[in-house]
Amino acid sequence: MSGVSLNEKIPNNVDLSSDKRLQRALEQWLPGYLDWWREMGPDGFQAHDTYLRTANSVDASGWAHFDYVKMPDYRWGIFLADPEPGRTIGFGDHLGKPVWQEVPGEYRNVLRRLIVTQGDTEPASVEQQRQLGKTCPSLYDLRNLFQVNVEEGRHLWAMVYLLHGHFGRDGREEAEALLRRRSGNPDRPRILQAFNEPIDDWLSFMMFTTFTDRDGKYQLLSLAESAFDPLSRTCRFMLTEEAHHMFVGQTGVGRIVQRTGELVRQGKDPRKEGAIPFDMLQRYMSFWYSVSLDLFGAEVSTNGANYFGGGVKGRAKEERYPDHLLLDGAATVELMEDGRIVERQVAPRLAVNLEVRNAYVEDCQSAIDKWNRVVADLGVQFRLPSQRFHRGVGTFAGHFFAPDGTMIGETEFRRREHEFLPSAADQQYVRSLMTKPVTRPGQFANWIAPPARGINSQPVDFAYVRFTEA
């Protein structure tokens, strides 16, 4: 296992102290990061003690320490998974050659763009969620929100380390720009649209962590295959933390479904009881799933093909596939042409984005299946909408479809949009349930069921956040 320096100003396992120039550059970036955190991190909770896990190793058997910490004092650090001796490039035109420890000149711009785009998502989600603590449904959920937030901050550090360490002046400038953009700001928006969407309520947060963080999982899995070994190792460790973010979303939505189901079984109207009806839950699922699909890019992508060919970004778990070159044969892709849906055969590399997206869709379906089992006795069945539905990127962008994939006109879509996606009335109702925080240990808002167990073997009624005035 690589050595971990926990007592340095920036905890790390990359022997940062041996590169004084890089160490100074990152230490100079740190104050700006802390200023950003205080300005855009969880609003009103900087002085609260929160029961958080902090990375202190990259050993899968025990990589985190749990204790109370104030979020500005969290030890954000740089952690890369241990190197794999003899690792070779697993796909593309350089298949079988040794992985790169430095950035090849011909891939410099491509890799920088990928790292910046990934890095930009991390602070964006913190910004989107900064007001949620004020309406938390429990201390358990509040702690989970803050755990997600501080780990997104650490993931930003992971990308900034790569920018500073491997891209010179350009990388330093990009790292500064990551602190200047703001989610939803019309003049300085975040790069990807899903990270400019407002998250004003906890239902949206739990849908976001279910669907959008699951996209993050597949982006990290794809980058973990990269021939650029520092990026690969960075993403492999980030995946360890990312799993909890999806857990927060998937179990959070599951608990909302459970609570609504409990009321229905009692013969009560969930809306009259201050819970979230099943049809409203479906509309929120459809929105966040479709927005997250856009993050995979177009179905036919020359960028995706070039990333694969160059070895800079592969497919999630590339070892599962028999063909690592994708030079022969063809992939079948559904496209819009002249207002009609057609199937076309394209070179397989052009469909790499779609192949990764299809794996993501299967993973999302597994989450839906778990929610459906909670209310199977009630005849409720949540569904993922068609991949054609509500798309802003790719071949179906600008066209109108019902959730089942049937093509409809814009007029009909607008008339029925409130059936498909959260309406203003839906959003107002959901926010009306979340006007005050629930801050007594063991108590939960009426619209969500308690979890089956607590965090790190602690009881559910543990004081996960010490909720005292700063």
Short mmCIF file of C-alpha atoms in Angstrom, two decimals:
data_model
loop_
_atom_site.label_atom_id
_atom_site.label_comp_id
_atom_site.label_asym_id
_atom_site.label_seq_id
_atom_site.Cartn_x
_atom_site.Cartn_y
_atom_site.Cartn_z
CA MET A 1 0.00 0.00 0.00
CA SER A 2 1.30 3.47 -0.85
CA GLY A 3 2.36 5.70 2.04
CA VAL A 4 -0.24 8.19 3.27
CA SER A 5 0.88 11.52 4.71
CA LEU A 6 -1.94 12.64 6.98
CA ASN A 7 -0.11 15.33 8.92
CA GLU A 8 0.77 17.56 5.99
CA LYS A 9 -1.21 20.69 5.17
CA ILE A 10 -2.74 18.71 2.29
CA PRO A 11 -3.12 15.02 3.23
CA ASN A 12 -1.93 12.84 0.36
CA ASN A 13 -0.45 9.56 -0.76
CA VAL A 14 1.41 10.99 -3.77
CA ASP A 15 4.57 12.05 -1.90
CA LEU A 16 3.63 15.67 -2.42
CA SER A 17 6.42 16.96 -0.19
CA SER A 18 9.02 15.68 -2.66
CA ASP A 19 7.75 18.11 -5.32
CA LYS A 20 8.04 21.49 -3.61
CA ARG A 21 6.86 23.45 -6.64
CA LEU A 22 3.66 21.44 -6.91
CA GLN A 23 3.18 21.50 -3.14
CA ARG A 24 3.48 25.29 -3.06
CA ALA A 25 1.07 25.67 -5.99
CA LEU A 26 -1.59 23.53 -4.30
CA GLU A 27 -1.08 25.24 -0.95
CA GLN A 28 -1.60 28.57 -2.73
CA TRP A 29 -4.83 27.21 -4.27
CA LEU A 30 -6.10 26.07 -0.84
CA PRO A 31 -7.18 29.51 0.53
CA GLY A 32 -9.25 30.19 -2.58
CA TYR A 33 -10.86 26.79 -2.20
CA LEU A 34 -11.73 27.48 1.44
CA ASP A 35 -13.16 30.87 0.47
CA TRP A 36 -15.31 29.12 -2.14
CA TRP A 37 -16.43 26.53 0.44
CA ARG A 38 -17.45 29.18 2.96
CA GLU A 39 -19.31 31.13 0.29
CA MET A 40 -20.95 28.25 -1.58
CA GLY A 41 -20.84 25.27 0.80
CA PRO A 42 -23.72 24.26 3.12
CA ASP A 43 -25.27 27.53 4.22
CA GLY A 44 -25.60 28.01 7.98
CA PHE A 45 -23.78 24.86 9.11
CA GLN A 46 -20.08 25.66 8.93
CA ALA A 47 -19.68 25.63 12.73
CA HIS A 48 -21.73 22.48 13.40
CA ASP A 49 -20.01 19.26 14.45
CA THR A 50 -20.94 16.53 11.97
CA TYR A 51 -20.22 12.81 12.18
CA LEU A 52 -18.24 12.39 8.95
CA ARG A 53 -15.92 9.86 7.44
CA THR A 54 -12.53 11.13 6.29
CA ALA A 55 -10.26 9.23 3.94
CA ASN A 56 -7.03 8.20 5.65
CA SER A 57 -5.93 5.33 3.42
CA VAL A 58 -6.59 3.72 0.06
CA ASP A 59 -6.83 0.24 1.54
CA ALA A 60 -10.26 -1.10 0.62
CA SER A 61 -10.50 -2.99 3.90
CA GLY A 62 -10.39 0.18 5.99
CA TRP A 63 -9.85 3.46 4.22
CA ALA A 64 -11.93 5.88 6.30
CA HIS A 65 -12.07 7.29 9.81
CA PHE A 66 -15.38 8.43 11.39
CA ASP A 67 -15.56 11.28 13.88
CA TYR A 68 -17.14 14.65 14.53
CA VAL A 69 -15.65 17.46 12.48
CA LYS A 70 -16.64 20.96 11.43
CA MET A 71 -16.85 21.00 7.66
CA PRO A 72 -14.32 23.83 7.06
CA ASP A 73 -11.85 21.75 9.12
CA TYR A 74 -12.41 18.62 7.02
CA ARG A 75 -9.09 17.21 5.81
CA TRP A 76 -9.58 17.32 2.07
CA GLY A 77 -6.72 15.44 0.49
CA ILE A 78 -5.23 13.82 -2.60
CA PHE A 79 -5.60 10.06 -2.73
CA LEU A 80 -4.86 7.80 -5.67
CA ALA A 81 -5.45 4.07 -5.74
CA ASP A 82 -2.25 2.08 -5.55
CA PRO A 83 -0.54 1.50 -8.91
CA GLU A 84 -0.95 -1.83 -10.68
CA PRO A 85 2.52 -3.17 -11.50
CA GLY A 86 2.95 -3.75 -15.20
CA ARG A 87 -0.39 -2.19 -16.12
CA THR A 88 -0.89 -1.84 -19.87
CA ILE A 89 -3.38 0.06 -21.98
CA GLY A 90 -6.58 -1.98 -22.20
CA PHE A 91 -8.26 -0.66 -25.34
CA GLY A 92 -7.90 1.42 -28.48
CA ASP A 93 -5.02 1.96 -30.86
CA HIS A 94 -2.37 1.65 -28.12
CA LEU A 95 -3.72 -1.64 -26.76
CA GLY A 96 -1.09 -3.58 -24.81
CA LYS A 97 1.44 -0.76 -24.51
CA PRO A 98 2.54 0.52 -21.08
CA VAL A 99 0.23 3.10 -19.53
CA TRP A 100 1.36 6.73 -19.45
CA GLN A 101 2.67 8.36 -16.31
CA GLU A 102 2.87 11.73 -18.07
CA VAL A 103 0.53 13.30 -20.60
CA PRO A 104 1.48 12.65 -24.23
CA GLY A 105 1.57 15.89 -26.19
CA GLU A 106 -0.98 14.74 -28.77
CA TYR A 107 -3.56 14.03 -26.03
CA ARG A 108 -2.86 17.03 -23.84
CA ASN A 109 -5.90 19.11 -24.84
CA VAL A 110 -8.28 16.14 -24.82
CA LEU A 111 -7.22 14.96 -21.37
CA ARG A 112 -7.33 18.48 -19.95
CA ARG A 113 -10.88 18.93 -21.26
CA LEU A 114 -12.01 15.63 -19.76
CA ILE A 115 -10.44 16.41 -16.39
CA VAL A 116 -11.88 19.94 -16.29
CA THR A 117 -15.36 18.71 -17.21
CA GLN A 118 -15.26 16.03 -14.52
CA GLY A 119 -13.80 18.46 -12.01
CA ASP A 120 -16.48 21.06 -12.74
CA THR A 121 -19.28 18.71 -11.67
CA GLU A 122 -17.90 18.36 -8.15
CA PRO A 123 -18.23 21.93 -6.82
CA ALA A 124 -21.38 22.39 -8.92
CA SER A 125 -23.32 19.80 -6.93
CA VAL A 126 -22.22 21.41 -3.64
CA GLU A 127 -23.55 24.73 -4.93
CA GLN A 128 -26.83 23.17 -6.01
CA GLN A 129 -27.40 21.67 -2.57
CA ARG A 130 -26.15 24.47 -0.30
CA GLN A 131 -29.57 25.47 1.12
CA LEU A 132 -30.94 21.98 1.78
CA GLY A 133 -29.69 21.69 5.35
CA LYS A 134 -32.27 24.25 6.47
CA THR A 135 -35.12 21.85 5.64
CA CYS A 136 -33.55 18.49 6.54
CA PRO A 137 -35.96 15.60 7.27
CA SER A 138 -33.69 14.21 10.01
CA LEU A 139 -30.19 14.41 11.45
CA TYR A 140 -29.40 11.15 9.68
CA ASP A 141 -30.25 12.70 6.31
CA LEU A 142 -28.52 15.97 7.16
CA ARG A 143 -25.32 14.10 7.91
CA ASN A 144 -25.59 12.19 4.64
CA LEU A 145 -26.01 15.46 2.73
CA PHE A 146 -22.89 16.87 4.34
CA GLN A 147 -20.94 13.67 3.68
CA VAL A 148 -21.81 13.93 0.01
CA ASN A 149 -20.82 17.60 0.01
CA VAL A 150 -17.37 17.20 1.58
CA GLU A 151 -16.58 14.25 -0.68
CA GLU A 152 -17.55 16.22 -3.76
CA GLY A 153 -15.08 18.80 -2.46
CA ARG A 154 -12.40 16.12 -2.17
CA HIS A 155 -13.15 14.96 -5.71
CA LEU A 156 -12.53 18.52 -6.86
CA TRP A 157 -9.13 18.31 -5.15
CA ALA A 158 -8.43 15.08 -7.03
CA MET A 159 -8.95 16.77 -10.41
CA VAL A 160 -7.10 19.95 -9.38
CA TYR A 161 -4.08 17.85 -8.40
CA LEU A 162 -3.98 16.42 -11.92
CA LEU A 163 -4.35 19.86 -13.49
CA HIS A 164 -1.57 21.36 -11.36
CA GLY A 165 0.69 18.34 -11.60
CA HIS A 166 0.49 17.58 -15.31
CA PHE A 167 -0.75 20.60 -17.29
CA GLY A 168 1.49 23.46 -16.27
CA ARG A 169 0.20 27.01 -16.54
CA ASP A 170 -2.90 25.94 -18.46
CA GLY A 171 -3.78 23.53 -15.67
CA ARG A 172 -3.32 26.18 -12.98
CA GLU A 173 -5.61 28.55 -14.85
CA GLU A 174 -8.24 25.85 -15.27
CA ALA A 175 -8.04 25.08 -11.55
CA GLU A 176 -8.73 28.73 -10.75
CA ALA A 177 -11.68 28.77 -13.18
CA LEU A 178 -13.22 25.80 -11.35
CA LEU A 179 -13.69 28.11 -8.35
CA ARG A 180 -15.13 30.97 -10.41
CA ARG A 181 -18.00 29.25 -12.18
CA ARG A 182 -21.30 28.95 -10.32
CA SER A 183 -24.19 26.53 -10.71
CA GLY A 184 -27.12 28.25 -12.40
CA ASN A 185 -25.31 31.54 -12.89
CA PRO A 186 -26.33 32.90 -16.32
CA ASP A 187 -22.95 34.58 -16.83
CA ARG A 188 -20.67 31.90 -15.34
CA PRO A 189 -22.63 28.63 -15.45
CA ARG A 190 -21.23 25.20 -14.81
CA ILE A 191 -20.21 23.29 -17.94
CA LEU A 192 -22.93 20.60 -17.97
CA GLN A 193 -26.60 21.56 -17.83
CA ALA A 194 -27.63 18.96 -15.23
CA PHE A 195 -25.33 20.77 -12.81
CA ASN A 196 -27.11 24.07 -13.37
CA GLU A 197 -30.53 22.66 -12.46
CA PRO A 198 -31.86 23.96 -9.12
CA ILE A 199 -32.11 21.50 -6.23
CA ASP A 200 -34.52 23.27 -3.92
CA ASP A 201 -35.98 20.26 -2.12
CA TRP A 202 -34.90 16.93 -0.70
CA LEU A 203 -36.83 14.85 -3.22
CA SER A 204 -34.78 16.44 -6.01
CA PHE A 205 -31.60 15.84 -4.00
CA MET A 206 -32.39 12.16 -3.59
CA MET A 207 -33.29 11.81 -7.27
CA PHE A 208 -30.08 13.64 -8.19
CA THR A 209 -27.94 11.33 -6.08
CA THR A 210 -29.76 8.32 -7.52
CA PHE A 211 -29.55 9.22 -11.20
CA THR A 212 -26.96 11.97 -11.69
CA ASP A 213 -24.42 10.54 -9.28
CA ARG A 214 -24.96 7.19 -11.00
CA ASP A 215 -23.94 8.91 -14.24
CA GLY A 216 -20.89 10.07 -12.28
CA LYS A 217 -20.17 6.45 -11.45
CA TYR A 218 -20.10 5.51 -15.14
CA GLN A 219 -18.01 8.52 -16.10
CA LEU A 220 -15.49 7.60 -13.40
CA LEU A 221 -15.53 3.93 -14.44
CA SER A 222 -14.79 4.99 -18.02
CA LEU A 223 -11.97 7.32 -16.94
CA ALA A 224 -10.61 4.63 -14.63
CA GLU A 225 -9.75 2.68 -17.80
CA SER A 226 -7.64 5.58 -19.12
CA ALA A 227 -4.14 5.03 -20.42
CA PHE A 228 -3.15 8.11 -18.38
CA ASP A 229 -2.41 6.22 -15.19
CA PRO A 230 -2.66 9.08 -12.65
CA LEU A 231 -6.18 9.80 -13.92
CA SER A 232 -7.09 6.13 -13.77
CA ARG A 233 -5.82 5.75 -10.22
CA THR A 234 -7.54 8.97 -9.13
CA CYS A 235 -10.89 7.78 -10.45
CA ARG A 236 -10.55 4.31 -8.97
CA PHE A 237 -10.36 5.79 -5.48
CA MET A 238 -13.11 8.34 -6.18
CA LEU A 239 -15.41 5.41 -6.99
CA THR A 240 -14.95 4.17 -3.43
CA GLU A 241 -16.52 7.37 -2.13
CA GLU A 242 -19.06 7.72 -4.95
CA ALA A 243 -20.83 4.51 -3.89
CA HIS A 244 -22.14 6.24 -0.76
CA HIS A 245 -23.61 9.09 -2.80
CA MET A 246 -25.76 6.67 -4.79
CA PHE A 247 -26.68 4.87 -1.57
CA VAL A 248 -27.98 8.17 -0.16
CA GLY A 249 -30.18 8.67 -3.21
CA GLN A 250 -31.41 5.16 -3.80
CA THR A 251 -32.26 4.42 -0.18
CA GLY A 252 -33.63 7.94 0.29
CA VAL A 253 -36.14 7.57 -2.54
CA GLY A 254 -36.87 4.05 -1.31
CA ARG A 255 -37.78 5.42 2.13
CA ILE A 256 -40.10 8.00 0.55
CA VAL A 257 -41.77 5.24 -1.45
CA GLN A 258 -42.03 3.16 1.74
CA ARG A 259 -43.71 5.98 3.67
CA THR A 260 -46.23 6.68 0.92
CA GLY A 261 -46.96 2.97 0.70
CA GLU A 262 -47.58 2.78 4.45
CA LEU A 263 -50.23 5.49 4.19
CA VAL A 264 -51.92 3.92 1.17
CA ARG A 265 -52.14 0.58 2.98
CA GLN A 266 -53.90 2.40 5.83
CA GLY A 267 -56.46 3.71 3.34
CA LYS A 268 -55.18 7.27 3.61
CA ASP A 269 -54.59 9.85 0.89
CA PRO A 270 -50.82 10.56 0.90
CA ARG A 271 -51.36 14.14 -0.19
CA LYS A 272 -53.77 14.87 2.65
CA GLU A 273 -51.30 13.28 5.07
CA GLY A 274 -48.37 15.39 3.93
CA ALA A 275 -46.56 12.67 1.98
CA ILE A 276 -45.57 12.45 -1.70
CA PRO A 277 -48.00 10.62 -4.04
CA PHE A 278 -46.72 7.89 -6.31
CA ASP A 279 -47.54 9.74 -9.54
CA MET A 280 -45.55 12.76 -8.37
CA LEU A 281 -42.60 10.52 -7.53
CA GLN A 282 -42.77 9.10 -11.05
CA ARG A 283 -42.60 12.57 -12.58
CA TYR A 284 -39.52 13.46 -10.55
CA MET A 285 -37.89 10.17 -11.57
CA SER A 286 -38.61 10.90 -15.23
CA PHE A 287 -37.09 14.37 -15.01
CA TRP A 288 -33.83 13.51 -13.26
CA TYR A 289 -33.29 10.32 -15.26
CA SER A 290 -33.77 12.07 -18.62
CA VAL A 291 -31.57 15.02 -17.63
CA SER A 292 -28.87 12.58 -16.52
CA LEU A 293 -29.01 10.67 -19.83
CA ASP A 294 -27.86 13.86 -21.56
CA LEU A 295 -24.57 13.68 -19.65
CA PHE A 296 -23.48 10.75 -21.84
CA GLY A 297 -23.48 12.92 -24.95
CA ALA A 298 -24.77 12.07 -28.39
CA GLU A 299 -25.64 8.54 -29.48
CA VAL A 300 -23.17 8.83 -32.37
CA SER A 301 -20.06 10.66 -31.23
CA THR A 302 -16.77 11.33 -32.97
CA ASN A 303 -15.40 12.59 -29.63
CA GLY A 304 -16.30 9.30 -28.00
CA ALA A 305 -14.66 7.42 -30.86
CA ASN A 306 -11.50 9.51 -30.62
CA TYR A 307 -11.31 9.11 -26.84
CA PHE A 308 -11.59 5.35 -27.22
CA GLY A 309 -9.11 5.13 -30.10
CA GLY A 310 -6.57 7.25 -28.24
CA GLY A 311 -6.94 5.26 -25.03
CA VAL A 312 -7.88 8.31 -22.97
CA LYS A 313 -11.41 7.18 -21.99
CA GLY A 314 -12.84 3.70 -22.35
CA ARG A 315 -15.95 1.80 -21.44
CA ALA A 316 -16.96 1.03 -17.88
CA LYS A 317 -15.25 -2.22 -16.85
CA GLU A 318 -13.57 -2.68 -20.22
CA GLU A 319 -12.46 -6.19 -19.27
CA ARG A 320 -16.06 -7.40 -19.67
CA TYR A 321 -15.94 -6.84 -23.43
CA PRO A 322 -14.39 -9.31 -25.91
CA ASP A 323 -13.32 -6.68 -28.47
CA HIS A 324 -11.01 -3.92 -27.23
CA LEU A 325 -10.24 -2.40 -30.63
CA LEU A 326 -13.73 -1.86 -32.13
CA LEU A 327 -12.42 -1.70 -35.68
CA ASP A 328 -14.63 -4.37 -37.23
CA GLY A 329 -18.36 -4.85 -37.59
CA ALA A 330 -21.04 -2.25 -36.91
CA ALA A 331 -23.28 -1.01 -34.13
CA THR A 332 -27.01 -0.46 -34.57
CA VAL A 333 -28.12 3.00 -33.46
CA GLU A 334 -31.55 4.60 -33.40
CA LEU A 335 -31.53 8.08 -34.97
CA MET A 336 -33.88 10.85 -35.99
CA GLU A 337 -33.75 11.63 -39.72
CA ASP A 338 -36.18 13.95 -41.49
CA GLY A 339 -38.58 13.76 -38.56
CA ARG A 340 -38.60 9.95 -38.50
CA ILE A 341 -36.98 7.36 -36.24
CA VAL A 342 -34.65 5.11 -38.20
CA GLU A 343 -32.06 2.47 -37.37
CA ARG A 344 -28.59 2.93 -38.82
CA GLN A 345 -25.40 0.90 -38.76
CA VAL A 346 -22.37 2.91 -37.66
CA ALA A 347 -18.73 2.14 -36.97
CA PRO A 348 -18.63 0.63 -33.46
CA ARG A 349 -16.32 3.26 -32.03
CA LEU A 350 -18.88 5.93 -32.88
CA ALA A 351 -21.35 4.22 -30.54
CA VAL A 352 -19.09 3.95 -27.47
CA ASN A 353 -21.08 6.67 -25.64
CA LEU A 354 -24.28 4.74 -26.28
CA GLU A 355 -22.72 1.49 -25.09
CA VAL A 356 -21.72 3.09 -21.77
CA ARG A 357 -25.13 4.72 -21.50
CA ASN A 358 -26.87 1.38 -21.98
CA ALA A 359 -24.94 -0.04 -19.02
CA TYR A 360 -26.07 2.98 -17.01
CA VAL A 361 -29.70 2.39 -18.01
CA GLU A 362 -29.50 -1.22 -16.78
CA ASP A 363 -28.10 0.03 -13.47
CA CYS A 364 -30.90 2.60 -13.13
CA GLN A 365 -33.44 -0.13 -13.81
CA SER A 366 -32.04 -2.12 -10.91
CA ALA A 367 -32.71 0.87 -8.64
CA ILE A 368 -36.27 1.16 -9.96
CA ASP A 369 -36.79 -2.57 -9.40
CA LYS A 370 -35.87 -2.18 -5.72
CA TRP A 371 -38.40 0.64 -5.28
CA ASN A 372 -41.07 -1.39 -7.05
CA ARG A 373 -40.58 -4.31 -4.66
CA VAL A 374 -41.38 -1.99 -1.72
CA VAL A 375 -44.90 -1.38 -3.08
CA ALA A 376 -45.48 -4.47 -5.22
CA ASP A 377 -48.51 -5.44 -3.12
CA LEU A 378 -50.15 -2.12 -4.06
CA GLY A 379 -49.90 -2.70 -7.80
CA VAL A 380 -47.53 0.27 -8.18
CA GLN A 381 -44.85 0.06 -10.84
CA PHE A 382 -42.41 2.88 -11.40
CA ARG A 383 -40.89 2.99 -14.88
CA LEU A 384 -37.90 4.55 -16.55
CA PRO A 385 -39.11 6.65 -19.46
CA SER A 386 -37.91 5.93 -22.98
CA GLN A 387 -34.43 7.13 -23.83
CA ARG A 388 -36.11 9.36 -26.44
CA PHE A 389 -38.07 11.27 -23.81
CA HIS A 390 -37.24 14.84 -22.72
CA ARG A 391 -33.80 14.93 -24.27
CA GLY A 392 -31.66 18.04 -24.59
CA VAL A 393 -28.61 16.33 -26.11
CA GLY A 394 -28.31 13.82 -28.93
CA THR A 395 -30.43 12.74 -31.82
CA PHE A 396 -33.78 13.18 -30.03
CA ALA A 397 -33.11 16.70 -28.77
CA GLY A 398 -35.68 19.16 -30.12
CA HIS A 399 -38.26 16.43 -30.73
CA PHE A 400 -41.20 15.51 -28.52
CA PHE A 401 -42.04 12.10 -27.12
CA ALA A 402 -44.32 10.65 -24.49
CA PRO A 403 -42.57 8.70 -21.70
CA ASP A 404 -43.30 5.43 -23.53
CA GLY A 405 -41.31 6.67 -26.53
CA THR A 406 -44.26 7.52 -28.77
CA MET A 407 -43.53 10.56 -30.91
CA ILE A 408 -46.02 13.38 -30.37
CA GLY A 409 -46.28 16.98 -31.47
CA GLU A 410 -45.05 19.89 -29.41
CA THR A 411 -48.60 21.11 -28.81
CA GLU A 412 -49.67 17.78 -27.32
CA PHE A 413 -46.47 17.55 -25.29
CA ARG A 414 -47.04 20.98 -23.78
CA ARG A 415 -50.67 20.14 -23.05
CA ARG A 416 -49.69 16.95 -21.23
CA GLU A 417 -46.34 18.02 -19.79
CA HIS A 418 -47.77 18.12 -16.26
CA GLU A 419 -48.50 14.38 -16.63
CA PHE A 420 -44.90 13.62 -17.61
CA LEU A 421 -42.68 15.97 -15.58
CA PRO A 422 -42.91 17.86 -12.27
CA SER A 423 -45.22 20.84 -12.67
CA ALA A 424 -44.89 24.13 -10.83
CA ALA A 425 -47.71 22.90 -8.58
CA ASP A 426 -45.81 19.67 -7.86
CA GLN A 427 -42.69 21.59 -6.95
CA GLN A 428 -44.64 23.97 -4.74
CA TYR A 429 -46.31 21.06 -2.94
CA VAL A 430 -43.03 19.23 -2.36
CA ARG A 431 -41.39 22.38 -1.00
CA SER A 432 -44.39 22.94 1.27
CA LEU A 433 -43.55 19.66 3.04
CA MET A 434 -40.02 20.82 3.71
CA THR A 435 -40.28 24.22 5.35
CA LYS A 436 -38.70 23.37 8.71
CA PRO A 437 -35.77 21.15 9.69
CA VAL A 438 -36.28 18.04 11.81
CA THR A 439 -33.35 18.15 14.22
CA ARG A 440 -34.17 15.86 17.15
CA PRO A 441 -32.18 12.61 17.08
CA GLY A 442 -34.35 9.73 15.91
CA GLN A 443 -37.17 11.90 14.54
CA PHE A 444 -38.08 12.02 10.86
CA ALA A 445 -40.28 14.18 8.68
CA ASN A 446 -43.69 12.71 7.96
CA TRP A 447 -42.98 12.19 4.25
CA ILE A 448 -40.05 9.79 4.68
CA ALA A 449 -39.57 6.52 6.58
CA PRO A 450 -36.60 5.99 8.92
CA PRO A 451 -33.65 4.01 7.52
CA ALA A 452 -33.21 0.35 8.34
CA ARG A 453 -29.93 1.05 10.14
CA GLY A 454 -27.61 3.89 11.08
CA ILE A 455 -24.19 4.93 9.83
CA ASN A 456 -21.03 3.06 10.86
CA SER A 457 -22.91 0.82 13.31
CA GLN A 458 -24.37 3.82 15.11
CA PRO A 459 -28.08 3.71 16.06
CA VAL A 460 -30.64 5.49 13.90
CA ASP A 461 -31.29 7.97 16.75
CA PHE A 462 -27.61 8.92 17.04
CA ALA A 463 -26.81 12.67 17.04
CA TYR A 464 -25.23 12.66 13.58
CA VAL A 465 -25.08 16.46 13.62
CA ARG A 466 -24.74 18.38 16.85
CA PHE A 467 -27.46 20.84 16.15
CA THR A 468 -26.51 23.79 18.28
CA GLU A 469 -26.39 27.41 17.24
CA ALA A 470 -23.01 28.56 16.01
#
